[in-house]
XYZ file of C-alpha atoms in Angstrom:
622
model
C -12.414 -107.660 77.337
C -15.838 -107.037 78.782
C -13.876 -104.093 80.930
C -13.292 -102.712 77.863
C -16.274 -102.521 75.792
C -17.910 -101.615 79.019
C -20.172 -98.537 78.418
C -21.336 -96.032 81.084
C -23.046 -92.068 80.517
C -19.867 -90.633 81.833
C -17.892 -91.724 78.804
C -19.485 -89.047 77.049
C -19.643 -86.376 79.981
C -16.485 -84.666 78.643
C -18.698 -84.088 74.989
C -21.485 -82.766 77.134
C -19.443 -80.520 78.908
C -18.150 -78.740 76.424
C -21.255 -77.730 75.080
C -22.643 -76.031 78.478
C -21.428 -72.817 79.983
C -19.044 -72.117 83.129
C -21.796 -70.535 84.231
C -24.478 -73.532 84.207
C -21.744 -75.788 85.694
C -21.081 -73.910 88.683
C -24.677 -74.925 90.382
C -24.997 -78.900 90.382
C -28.450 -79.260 89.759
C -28.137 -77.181 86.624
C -25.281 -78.918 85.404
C -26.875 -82.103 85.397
C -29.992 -80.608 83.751
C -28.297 -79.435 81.066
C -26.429 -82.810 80.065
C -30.091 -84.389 80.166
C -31.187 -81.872 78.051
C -28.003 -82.226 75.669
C -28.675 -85.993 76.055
C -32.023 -85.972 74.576
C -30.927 -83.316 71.686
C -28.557 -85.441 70.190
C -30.174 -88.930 70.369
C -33.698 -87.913 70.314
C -33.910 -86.387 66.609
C -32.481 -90.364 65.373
C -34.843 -92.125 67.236
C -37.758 -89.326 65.455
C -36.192 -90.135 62.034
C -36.717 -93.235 61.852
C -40.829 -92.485 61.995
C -40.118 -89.975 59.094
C -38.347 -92.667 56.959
C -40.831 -94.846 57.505
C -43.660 -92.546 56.090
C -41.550 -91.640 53.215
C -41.567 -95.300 52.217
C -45.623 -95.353 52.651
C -46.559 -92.321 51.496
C -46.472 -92.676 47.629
C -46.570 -88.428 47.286
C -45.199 -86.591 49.921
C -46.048 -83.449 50.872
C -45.232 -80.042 52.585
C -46.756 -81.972 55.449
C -43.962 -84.563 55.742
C -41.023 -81.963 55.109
C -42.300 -79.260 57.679
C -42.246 -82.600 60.209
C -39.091 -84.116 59.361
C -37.573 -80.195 59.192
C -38.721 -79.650 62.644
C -37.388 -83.296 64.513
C -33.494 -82.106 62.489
C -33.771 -78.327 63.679
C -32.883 -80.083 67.614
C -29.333 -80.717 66.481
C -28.574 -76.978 66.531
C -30.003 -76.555 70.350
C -26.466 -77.574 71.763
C -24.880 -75.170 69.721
C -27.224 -72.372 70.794
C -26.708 -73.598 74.378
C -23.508 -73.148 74.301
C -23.021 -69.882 72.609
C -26.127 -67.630 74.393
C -26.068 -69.810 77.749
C -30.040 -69.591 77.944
C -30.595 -73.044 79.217
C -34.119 -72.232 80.403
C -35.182 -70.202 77.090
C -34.357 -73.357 74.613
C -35.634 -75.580 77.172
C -39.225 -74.366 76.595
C -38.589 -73.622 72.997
C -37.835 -77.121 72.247
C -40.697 -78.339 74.545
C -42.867 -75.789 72.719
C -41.117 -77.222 69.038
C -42.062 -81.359 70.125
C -45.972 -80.087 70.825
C -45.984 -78.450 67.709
C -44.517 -81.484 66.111
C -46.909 -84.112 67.660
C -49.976 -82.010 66.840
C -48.452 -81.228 63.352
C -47.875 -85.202 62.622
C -51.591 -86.571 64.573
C -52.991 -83.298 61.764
C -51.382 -84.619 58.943
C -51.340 -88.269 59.903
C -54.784 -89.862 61.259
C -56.264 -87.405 63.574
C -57.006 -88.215 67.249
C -55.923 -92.444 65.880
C -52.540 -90.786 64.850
C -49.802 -92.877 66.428
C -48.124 -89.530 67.065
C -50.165 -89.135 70.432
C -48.162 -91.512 72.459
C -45.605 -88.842 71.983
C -47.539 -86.357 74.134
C -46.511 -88.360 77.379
C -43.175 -87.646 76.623
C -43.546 -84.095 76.758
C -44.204 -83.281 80.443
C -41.590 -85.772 81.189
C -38.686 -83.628 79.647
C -40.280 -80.598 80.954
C -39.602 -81.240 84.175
C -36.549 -83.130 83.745
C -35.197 -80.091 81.869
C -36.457 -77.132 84.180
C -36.009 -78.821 87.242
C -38.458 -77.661 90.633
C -38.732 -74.148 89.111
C -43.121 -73.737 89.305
C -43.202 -71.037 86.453
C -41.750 -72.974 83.673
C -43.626 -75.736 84.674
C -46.695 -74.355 84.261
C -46.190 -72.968 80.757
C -45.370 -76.175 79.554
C -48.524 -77.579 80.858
C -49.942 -74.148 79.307
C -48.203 -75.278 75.743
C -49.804 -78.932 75.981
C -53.259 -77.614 76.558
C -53.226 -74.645 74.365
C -52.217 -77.370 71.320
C -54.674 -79.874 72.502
C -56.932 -77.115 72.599
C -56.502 -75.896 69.280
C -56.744 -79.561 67.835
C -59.879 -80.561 69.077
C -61.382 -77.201 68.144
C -60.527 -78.297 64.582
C -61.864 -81.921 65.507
C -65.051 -80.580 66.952
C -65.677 -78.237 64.135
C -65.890 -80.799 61.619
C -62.952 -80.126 59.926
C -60.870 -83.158 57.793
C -57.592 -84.012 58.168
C -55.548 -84.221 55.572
C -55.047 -88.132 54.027
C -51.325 -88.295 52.865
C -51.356 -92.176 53.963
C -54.788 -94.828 54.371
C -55.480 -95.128 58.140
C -54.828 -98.761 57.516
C -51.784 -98.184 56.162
C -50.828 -96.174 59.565
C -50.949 -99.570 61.808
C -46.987 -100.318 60.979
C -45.786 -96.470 61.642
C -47.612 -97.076 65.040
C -45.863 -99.703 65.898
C -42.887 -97.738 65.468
C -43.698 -94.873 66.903
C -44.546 -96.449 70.045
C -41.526 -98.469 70.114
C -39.234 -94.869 69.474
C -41.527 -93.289 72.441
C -40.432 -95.983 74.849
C -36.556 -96.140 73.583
C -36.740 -92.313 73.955
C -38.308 -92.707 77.696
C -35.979 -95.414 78.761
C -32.915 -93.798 77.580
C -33.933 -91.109 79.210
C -34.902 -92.849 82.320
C -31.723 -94.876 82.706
C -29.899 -91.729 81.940
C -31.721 -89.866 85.099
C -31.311 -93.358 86.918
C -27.219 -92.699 86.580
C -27.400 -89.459 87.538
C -29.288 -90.183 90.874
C -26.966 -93.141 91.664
C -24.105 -91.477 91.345
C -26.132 -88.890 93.666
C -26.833 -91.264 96.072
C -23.027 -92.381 95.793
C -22.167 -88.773 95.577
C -24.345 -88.631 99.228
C -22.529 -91.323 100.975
C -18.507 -90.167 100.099
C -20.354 -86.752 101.858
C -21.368 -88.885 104.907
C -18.185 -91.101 105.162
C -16.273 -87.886 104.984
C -18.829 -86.139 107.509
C -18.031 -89.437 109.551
C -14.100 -88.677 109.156
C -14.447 -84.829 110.044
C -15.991 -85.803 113.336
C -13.708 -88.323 113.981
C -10.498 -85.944 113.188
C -12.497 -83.358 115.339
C -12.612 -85.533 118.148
C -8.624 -86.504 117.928
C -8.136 -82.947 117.560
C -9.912 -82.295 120.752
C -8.291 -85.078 122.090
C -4.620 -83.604 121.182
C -5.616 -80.174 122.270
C -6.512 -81.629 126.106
C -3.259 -84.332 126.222
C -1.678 -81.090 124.990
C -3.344 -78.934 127.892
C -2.353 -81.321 130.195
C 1.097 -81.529 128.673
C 1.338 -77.635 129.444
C -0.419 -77.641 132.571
C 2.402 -80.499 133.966
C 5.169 -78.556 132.932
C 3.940 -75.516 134.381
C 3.566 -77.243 137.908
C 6.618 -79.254 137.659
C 8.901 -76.113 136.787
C 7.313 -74.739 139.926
C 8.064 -77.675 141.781
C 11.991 -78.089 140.199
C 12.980 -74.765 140.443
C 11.756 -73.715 143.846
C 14.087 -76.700 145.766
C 16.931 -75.762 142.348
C 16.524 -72.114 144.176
C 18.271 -73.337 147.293
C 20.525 -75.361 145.414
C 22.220 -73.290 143.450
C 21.981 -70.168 145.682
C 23.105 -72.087 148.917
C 25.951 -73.689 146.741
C 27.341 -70.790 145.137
C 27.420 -68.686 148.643
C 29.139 -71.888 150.194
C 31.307 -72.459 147.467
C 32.560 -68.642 147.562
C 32.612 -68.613 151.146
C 34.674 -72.638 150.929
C 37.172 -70.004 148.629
C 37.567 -67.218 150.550
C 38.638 -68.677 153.371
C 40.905 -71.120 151.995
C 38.752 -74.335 152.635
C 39.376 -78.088 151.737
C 40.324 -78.071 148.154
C 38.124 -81.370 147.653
C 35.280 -79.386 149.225
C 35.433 -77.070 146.983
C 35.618 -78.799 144.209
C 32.418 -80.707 145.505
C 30.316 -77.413 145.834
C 31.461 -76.185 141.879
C 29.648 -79.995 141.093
C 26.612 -79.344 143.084
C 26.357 -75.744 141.316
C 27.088 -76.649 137.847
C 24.530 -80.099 138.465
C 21.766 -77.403 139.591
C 22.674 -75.197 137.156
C 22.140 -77.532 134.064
C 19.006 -78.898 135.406
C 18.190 -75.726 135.572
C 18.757 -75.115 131.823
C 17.502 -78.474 130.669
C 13.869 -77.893 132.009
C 14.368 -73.819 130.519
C 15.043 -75.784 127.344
C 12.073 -78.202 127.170
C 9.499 -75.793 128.682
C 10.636 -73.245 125.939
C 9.982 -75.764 123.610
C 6.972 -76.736 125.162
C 5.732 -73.290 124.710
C 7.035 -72.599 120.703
C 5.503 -76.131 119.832
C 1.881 -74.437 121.427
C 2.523 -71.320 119.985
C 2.316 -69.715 123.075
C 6.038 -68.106 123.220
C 5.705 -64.746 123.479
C 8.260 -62.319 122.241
C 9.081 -58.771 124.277
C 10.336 -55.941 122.159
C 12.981 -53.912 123.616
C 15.801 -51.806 122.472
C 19.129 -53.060 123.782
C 22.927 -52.015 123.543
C 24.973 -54.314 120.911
C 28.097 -53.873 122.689
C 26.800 -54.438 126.050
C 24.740 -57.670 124.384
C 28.292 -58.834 123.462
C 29.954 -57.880 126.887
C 27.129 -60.833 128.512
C 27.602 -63.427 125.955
C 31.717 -63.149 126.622
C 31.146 -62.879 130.375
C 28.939 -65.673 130.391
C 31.195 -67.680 127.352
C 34.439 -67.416 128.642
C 34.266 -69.898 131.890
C 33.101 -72.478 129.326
C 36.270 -72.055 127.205
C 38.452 -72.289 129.473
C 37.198 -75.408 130.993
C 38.261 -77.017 127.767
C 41.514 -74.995 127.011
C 40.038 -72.989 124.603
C 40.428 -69.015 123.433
C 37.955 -66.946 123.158
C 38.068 -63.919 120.610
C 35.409 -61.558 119.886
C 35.340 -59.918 116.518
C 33.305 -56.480 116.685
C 31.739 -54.967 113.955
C 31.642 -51.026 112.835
C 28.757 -48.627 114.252
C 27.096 -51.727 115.858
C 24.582 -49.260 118.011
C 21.306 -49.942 119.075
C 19.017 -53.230 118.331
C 15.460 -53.892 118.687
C 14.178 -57.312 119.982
C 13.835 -59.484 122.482
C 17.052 -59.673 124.042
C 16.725 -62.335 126.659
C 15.539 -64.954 123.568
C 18.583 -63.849 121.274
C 20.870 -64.509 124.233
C 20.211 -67.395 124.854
C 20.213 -68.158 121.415
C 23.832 -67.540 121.222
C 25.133 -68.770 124.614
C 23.340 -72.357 123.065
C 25.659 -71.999 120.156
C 28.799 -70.511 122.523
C 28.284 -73.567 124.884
C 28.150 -75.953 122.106
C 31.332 -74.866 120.230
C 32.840 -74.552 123.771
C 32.110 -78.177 124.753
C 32.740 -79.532 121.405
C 36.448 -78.058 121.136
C 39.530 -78.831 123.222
C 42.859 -76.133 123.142
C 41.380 -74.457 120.424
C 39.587 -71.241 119.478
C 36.272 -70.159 119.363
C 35.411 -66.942 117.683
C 32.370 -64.336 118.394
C 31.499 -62.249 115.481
C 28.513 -59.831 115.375
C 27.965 -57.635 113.235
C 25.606 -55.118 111.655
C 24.475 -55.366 108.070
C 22.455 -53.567 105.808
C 19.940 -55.150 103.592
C 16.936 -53.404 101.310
C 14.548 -54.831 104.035
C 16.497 -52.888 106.538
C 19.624 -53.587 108.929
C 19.835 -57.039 109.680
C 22.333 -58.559 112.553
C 24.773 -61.325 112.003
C 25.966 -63.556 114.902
C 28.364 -66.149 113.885
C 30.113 -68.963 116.192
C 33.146 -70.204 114.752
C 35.015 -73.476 116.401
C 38.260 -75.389 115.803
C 36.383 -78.274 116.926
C 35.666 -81.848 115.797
C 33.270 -80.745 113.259
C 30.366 -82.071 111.569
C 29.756 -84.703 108.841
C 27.708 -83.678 105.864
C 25.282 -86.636 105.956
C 24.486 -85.292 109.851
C 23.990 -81.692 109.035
C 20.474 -82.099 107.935
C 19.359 -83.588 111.269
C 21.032 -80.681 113.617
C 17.860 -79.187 114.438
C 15.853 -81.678 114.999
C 14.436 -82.040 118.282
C 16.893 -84.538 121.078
C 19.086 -85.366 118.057
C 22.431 -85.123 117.755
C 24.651 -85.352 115.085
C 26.490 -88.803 115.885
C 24.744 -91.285 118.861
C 28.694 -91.329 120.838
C 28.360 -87.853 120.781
C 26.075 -87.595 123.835
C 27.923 -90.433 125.566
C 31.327 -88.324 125.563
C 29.955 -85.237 125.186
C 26.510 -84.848 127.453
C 23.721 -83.152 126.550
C 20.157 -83.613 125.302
C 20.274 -82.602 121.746
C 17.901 -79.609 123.125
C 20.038 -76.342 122.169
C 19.826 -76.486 118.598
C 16.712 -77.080 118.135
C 15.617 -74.522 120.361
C 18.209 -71.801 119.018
C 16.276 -72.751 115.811
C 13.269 -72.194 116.610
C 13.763 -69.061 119.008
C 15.316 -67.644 115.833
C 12.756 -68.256 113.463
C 10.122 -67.038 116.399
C 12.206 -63.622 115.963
C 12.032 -63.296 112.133
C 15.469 -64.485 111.609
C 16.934 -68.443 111.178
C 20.226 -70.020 112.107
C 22.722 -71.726 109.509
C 25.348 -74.184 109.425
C 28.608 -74.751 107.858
C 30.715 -77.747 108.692
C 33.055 -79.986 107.498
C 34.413 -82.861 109.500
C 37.768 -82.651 111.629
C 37.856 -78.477 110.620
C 35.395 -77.435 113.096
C 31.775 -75.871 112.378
C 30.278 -72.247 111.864
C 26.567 -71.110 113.179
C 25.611 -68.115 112.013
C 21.832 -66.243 113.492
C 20.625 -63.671 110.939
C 17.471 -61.943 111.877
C 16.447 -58.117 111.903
C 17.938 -55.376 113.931
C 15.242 -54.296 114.429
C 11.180 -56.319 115.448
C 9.132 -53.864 115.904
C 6.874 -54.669 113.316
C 6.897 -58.517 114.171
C 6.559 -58.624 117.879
C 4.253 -56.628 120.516
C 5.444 -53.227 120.774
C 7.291 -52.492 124.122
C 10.087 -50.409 124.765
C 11.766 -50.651 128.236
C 13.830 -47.067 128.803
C 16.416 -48.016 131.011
C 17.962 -45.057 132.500
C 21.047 -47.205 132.453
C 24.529 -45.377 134.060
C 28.319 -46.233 133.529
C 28.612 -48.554 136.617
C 31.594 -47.882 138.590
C 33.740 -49.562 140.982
C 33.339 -49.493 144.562
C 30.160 -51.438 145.002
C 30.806 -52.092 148.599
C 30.455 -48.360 149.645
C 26.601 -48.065 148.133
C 23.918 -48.597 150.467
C 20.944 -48.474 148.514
C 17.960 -50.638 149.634
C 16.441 -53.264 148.083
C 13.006 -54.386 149.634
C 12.211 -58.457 148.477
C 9.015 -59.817 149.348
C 8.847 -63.520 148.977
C 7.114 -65.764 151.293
C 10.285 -68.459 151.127
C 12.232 -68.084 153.848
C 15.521 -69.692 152.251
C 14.763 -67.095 149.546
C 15.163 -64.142 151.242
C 18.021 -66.034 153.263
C 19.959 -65.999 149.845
C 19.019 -62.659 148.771
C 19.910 -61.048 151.850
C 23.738 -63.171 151.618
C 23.725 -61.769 147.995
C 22.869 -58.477 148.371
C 24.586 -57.637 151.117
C 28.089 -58.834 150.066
C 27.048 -56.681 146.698
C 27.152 -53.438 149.062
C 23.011 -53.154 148.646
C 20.552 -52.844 152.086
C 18.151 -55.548 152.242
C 15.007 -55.241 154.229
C 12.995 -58.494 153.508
C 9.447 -59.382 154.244
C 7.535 -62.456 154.361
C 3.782 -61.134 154.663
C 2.794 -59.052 151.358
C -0.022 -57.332 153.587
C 2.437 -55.418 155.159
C 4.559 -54.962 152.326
C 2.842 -51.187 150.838
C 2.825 -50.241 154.492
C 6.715 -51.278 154.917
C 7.932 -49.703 151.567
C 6.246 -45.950 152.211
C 8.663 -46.619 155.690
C 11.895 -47.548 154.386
C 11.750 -45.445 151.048
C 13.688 -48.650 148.740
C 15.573 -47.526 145.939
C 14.143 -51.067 144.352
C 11.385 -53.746 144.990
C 11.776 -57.351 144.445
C 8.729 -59.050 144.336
C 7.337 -63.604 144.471
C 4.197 -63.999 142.816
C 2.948 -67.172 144.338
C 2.331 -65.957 147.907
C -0.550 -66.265 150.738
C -2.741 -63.657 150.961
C -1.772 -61.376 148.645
C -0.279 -62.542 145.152
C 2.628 -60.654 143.398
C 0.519 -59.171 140.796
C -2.129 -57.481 142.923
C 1.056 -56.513 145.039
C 2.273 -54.570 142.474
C -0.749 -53.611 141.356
C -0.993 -51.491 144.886
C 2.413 -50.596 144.994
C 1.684 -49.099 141.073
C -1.477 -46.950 142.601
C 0.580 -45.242 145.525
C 1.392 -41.953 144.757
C 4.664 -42.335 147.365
C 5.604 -45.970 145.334
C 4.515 -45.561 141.471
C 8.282 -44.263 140.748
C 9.760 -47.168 142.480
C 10.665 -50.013 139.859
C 9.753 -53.081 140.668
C 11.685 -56.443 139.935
C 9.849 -59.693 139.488
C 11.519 -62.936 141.063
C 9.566 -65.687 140.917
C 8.964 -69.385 139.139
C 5.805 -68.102 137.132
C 6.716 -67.655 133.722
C 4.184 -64.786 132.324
C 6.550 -61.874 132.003
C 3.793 -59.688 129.504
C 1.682 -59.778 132.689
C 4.437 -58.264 135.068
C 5.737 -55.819 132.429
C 1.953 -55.079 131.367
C 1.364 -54.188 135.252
C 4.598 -52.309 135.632
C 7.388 -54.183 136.212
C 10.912 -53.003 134.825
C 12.130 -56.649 134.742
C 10.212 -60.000 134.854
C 13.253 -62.961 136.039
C 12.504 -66.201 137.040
C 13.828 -68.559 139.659
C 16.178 -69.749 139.910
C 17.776 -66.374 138.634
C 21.649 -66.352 137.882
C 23.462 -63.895 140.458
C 25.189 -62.271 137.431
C 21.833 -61.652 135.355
C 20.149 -60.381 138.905
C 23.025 -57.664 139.568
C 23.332 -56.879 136.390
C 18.968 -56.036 136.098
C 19.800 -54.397 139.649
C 22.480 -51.874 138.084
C 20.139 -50.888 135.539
C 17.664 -49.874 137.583
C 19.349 -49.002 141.064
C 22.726 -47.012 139.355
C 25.729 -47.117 141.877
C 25.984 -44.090 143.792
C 22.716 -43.243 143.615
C 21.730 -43.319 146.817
C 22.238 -40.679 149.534
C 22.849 -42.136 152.756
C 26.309 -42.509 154.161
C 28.497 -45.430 153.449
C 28.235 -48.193 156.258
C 30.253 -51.187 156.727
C 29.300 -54.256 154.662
C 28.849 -56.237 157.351
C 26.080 -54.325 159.305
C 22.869 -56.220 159.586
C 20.153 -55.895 157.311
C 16.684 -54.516 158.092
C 14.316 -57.187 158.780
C 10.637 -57.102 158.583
C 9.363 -60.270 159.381
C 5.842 -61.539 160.206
């Protein structure tokens, strides 16, 4: 009950508010101001009543005198009206100051001089004065100006001998004195307690600020804290992809050159089968840390996207190449549905590809004997042309209830899934995000037992949402006959089982290796042999890749050259920014390598005179 009848000032806020301006409630100190000054307007002109009732009941005549008095304490109800119509808070402030001297002087005339129990009033006056106008000095100062002007006057007419009217006996005045003292404090300490609220709930006001002040530095200092576990998140996946993929290198290079050699020459069937392990195991490490550093680097937002235009046809050409082993391992068709006048795309082809092998490899491992379909196509929307690559399977399919967690990071639909299946729960949520990174999005349709669709809608063309970068590859109908072209590759790396394997690969691909160790002697060695291409580490003694190519780039004999990163540093804006055609890193995927290599270095190119494939390459060793 007491909760109830419990009274406070800001019950009545919402009345006081609607009586002062937008304007005068956008600064605080104003606002509060102005509900003091409301405050005192509409409780002040009872407690000033109840003096004029009481000399109505004395005086046995009244007068003008009385009228003009109790006229001037009723003409304060209309102030809140005038404040909120003109807005002139500081105008009626010293009007009504100006109005209560001329009322306290007008009563202590009228009603007993300089013994008139209207002068108690006159220490309420500079008290609303400056609870009204606040610090300003100007205001401040006419109202002292107002009280001393009336006192002024008053005493002149005291001093001059002149008499004051006697509407009531002095006597008679002892009661109304009483009263009017009693009214002066009420007014004060209504007043008082009202500017007491006010500067609690400041003070309150003062110490939410500091608790939150208190919070923002302790959300700053988690936030710094996130930002360095963060850093050194990034910074330990940057020097353990160094450290995996320089030994996953070996593996899968060493493996795939035994395993072809193992078939070639008709080896032990069980061996062979052991090398395939090896290079599949080296080959999905491989993509498992691709996958989680890529992630890594979205969830940082520190993926970077390369705009380049790209062939459709030849996009799908990689995607079945690269598909088609996968299907097969489970039984399964592949078809590939073309659409009309697919042309040219813009974007960043390496991202969207591996986008779509993600959702090839999935719908690969997740059907057995059946069919999985590849359709792309071109579509136009008012935004512009848009691409559409959908993945159908015949597979096991997808319960509703699990569609909504798909994408979520090492999730996968059902937990025996990854125990007869594999997998991390990675690709999705990666193919996701890569997609959204690229303006686009990938969606879902499923139903359990009938297999699943994933469809990647973004635009044909980014050149509005990613750095602007075309890479004009003078790109040639490859033709057969590899073996016969002799064009030489130079690779600088400072590995020596790297340039082992690139010399295997490159030879057996009908290219002319001449490989070097020391990148000192690397400018020297290329204005020698004249290479058609230049493979280039970054992480070398001496002599880094990038100021490599940075020399290579300011030889007049070796601008034209392109130049081929291959190395386990991951910054491919800096290579093409420096002017590499191609940016891969280790380990690379022979097919990926060959195919960058035909790009650049078209068969039959070269000049020089076909030799057998099995004559030693150049080497240039330090």
């Amino acid at each position: 009950m007491r909760s109830r009848l419990r009274l406070s000032p800001e019950m009545i806020y919402p009345l006081l508010d609607w009586f002062i301006p937008p304007a005068l409630k956008a600064e605080r100190g104003t606002h509060q101001r102005a509900r003091i000054f409301l405050v005192s307007h509409f409780f002040g002109p009872f407690l000033g009543h109840t003096i004029t009732v009481y000399l109505y009941w004395l005086d046995p005549h009244p007068s003008y005198g009385l009228w003009v008095l109790a006229s001037a304490i009723t003409i304060y109800w209309a102030f809140p009206w005038l404040l909120k119509r003109t807005g002139a808070f500081t105008t009626l402030s010293l009007i009504s100051v100006a109005n209560l001297v001329f009322m306290i002087l007008w009563g202590c005339y009228h009603y007993g001089g300089l013994s008139s129990p209207f002068v108690a009033w006159l220490v309420v006056v500079p008290l609303l004065a400056f609870l009204y106008l606040g610090p300003a000095l100007i205001p401040r100062l006419m109202v002292l100006g107002m009280i001393a002007g009336g006192v002024g006057i008053f005493y002149l007419f005291y001093a001059a001998g002149h008499s004051f009217p006697e509407h009531v006996p002095l006597h008679a005045l002892g009661g109304i004195g009483i009263v009017s003292t009693i009214s002066a404090a009420v007014y004060v300490s209504m007043m008082a307690l009202y500017y007491a609220n006010i500067v609690a709930n400041q003070s309150e006001l003062e110490r939410e600020v500091q608790n939150h002040r208190a919070t923002a530095i302790k959300l700053r200092e988690a936030k710094d804290e996130a930002e360095n576990a963060n850093l050194a998140k990034s910074e330990f996946l940057a020097k353990m992809s160094h450290e995996l993929r320089t030994p996953l290198n070996a593996v899968i290079g060493y493996s795939e050159m035994l395993l072809e050699d193992a078939e070639s020459e008709g080896g032990d069937t069980q061996a062979v089968e052991d090398l395939g392990k090896i290079n599949i195991s080296g080959k999905y490490l491989l993509s498992l840390i691709t996958d989680v550093l890529d992630l890594s680097k979205i969830e940082a937002g520190k993926m970077e996207l390369f705009n380049e235009r790209f062939d459709l046809d030849r996009l799908i050409d990689d995607l079945t190449a690269a598909a088609q082993p996968l299907c097969t391992r489970n039984g399964n068709r592949l078809v590939v549905e073309r659409g009309d006048g697919l042309g040219d795309a813009e974007g960043d082809i390496t991202k969207l590809r591996q986008a779509a092998l993600n959702l090839l490899s999935n719908a690969a491992k997740f059907t057995k004997d059946g069919e999985v379909t590849l359709s792309v196509a071109r579509e136009a929307t008012p935004g512009g042309d848009c691409l559409r690559i959908a993945v159908r399977d015949t597979g096991i399919g997808i319960a509703r209830e699990n569609l909504r967690k798909l994408f979520q990071n090492f999730s996968q639909a059902e937990a025996w899934l990854s125990n007869k299946y594999g997998g991390t729960g990675l690709g999705l949520a990666l193919t996701q995000k890569l997609c959204r990174l690229m303006g686009g999005d990938v969606m879902v349709e499923s139903e359990l037992g009938q297999g699943s669709c994933f469809t990647i809608r973004l635009p044909a063309s980014l050149a509005r949402a990613v750095q602007r970068r075309e890479l004009d590859w003078a790109a040639e109908p490859v033709q057969d006959g590899g073996a016969a072209r002799r064009d030489i590759i130079l690779v600088v790396d400072d590995d020596p089982a790297v340039l082992d394997l690139m010399q295997r690969v490159l030879v057996k691909e009908g290219f002319r290796p001449v490989l070097a160790d020391d990148p000192g002697k690397a400018v020297a060695l290329a204005r020698a042999v004249k290479p058609s291409v230049i493979v280039l580490d970054v992480l070398m003694p001496g002599m880094n890749g990038w100021e490599l190519l940075r020399a290579i780039k300011a030889d007049a004999e070796l601008d034209a050259v392109p130049v081929v990163m291959l190395t386990v540093v991951d910054d491919r804006r800096t290579g093409l920014a420096l002017g590499a055609v191609e940016h891969l890193v280790k380990p690379v995927d022979r097919d990926v390598l060959m195919r960058v290599l035909d790009r650049v270095c078209p068969r039959g190119k070269a000049d020089q005179p076909a030799e057998p494939t099995t004559s030693k390459p150049m080497v240039a060793n330090a």
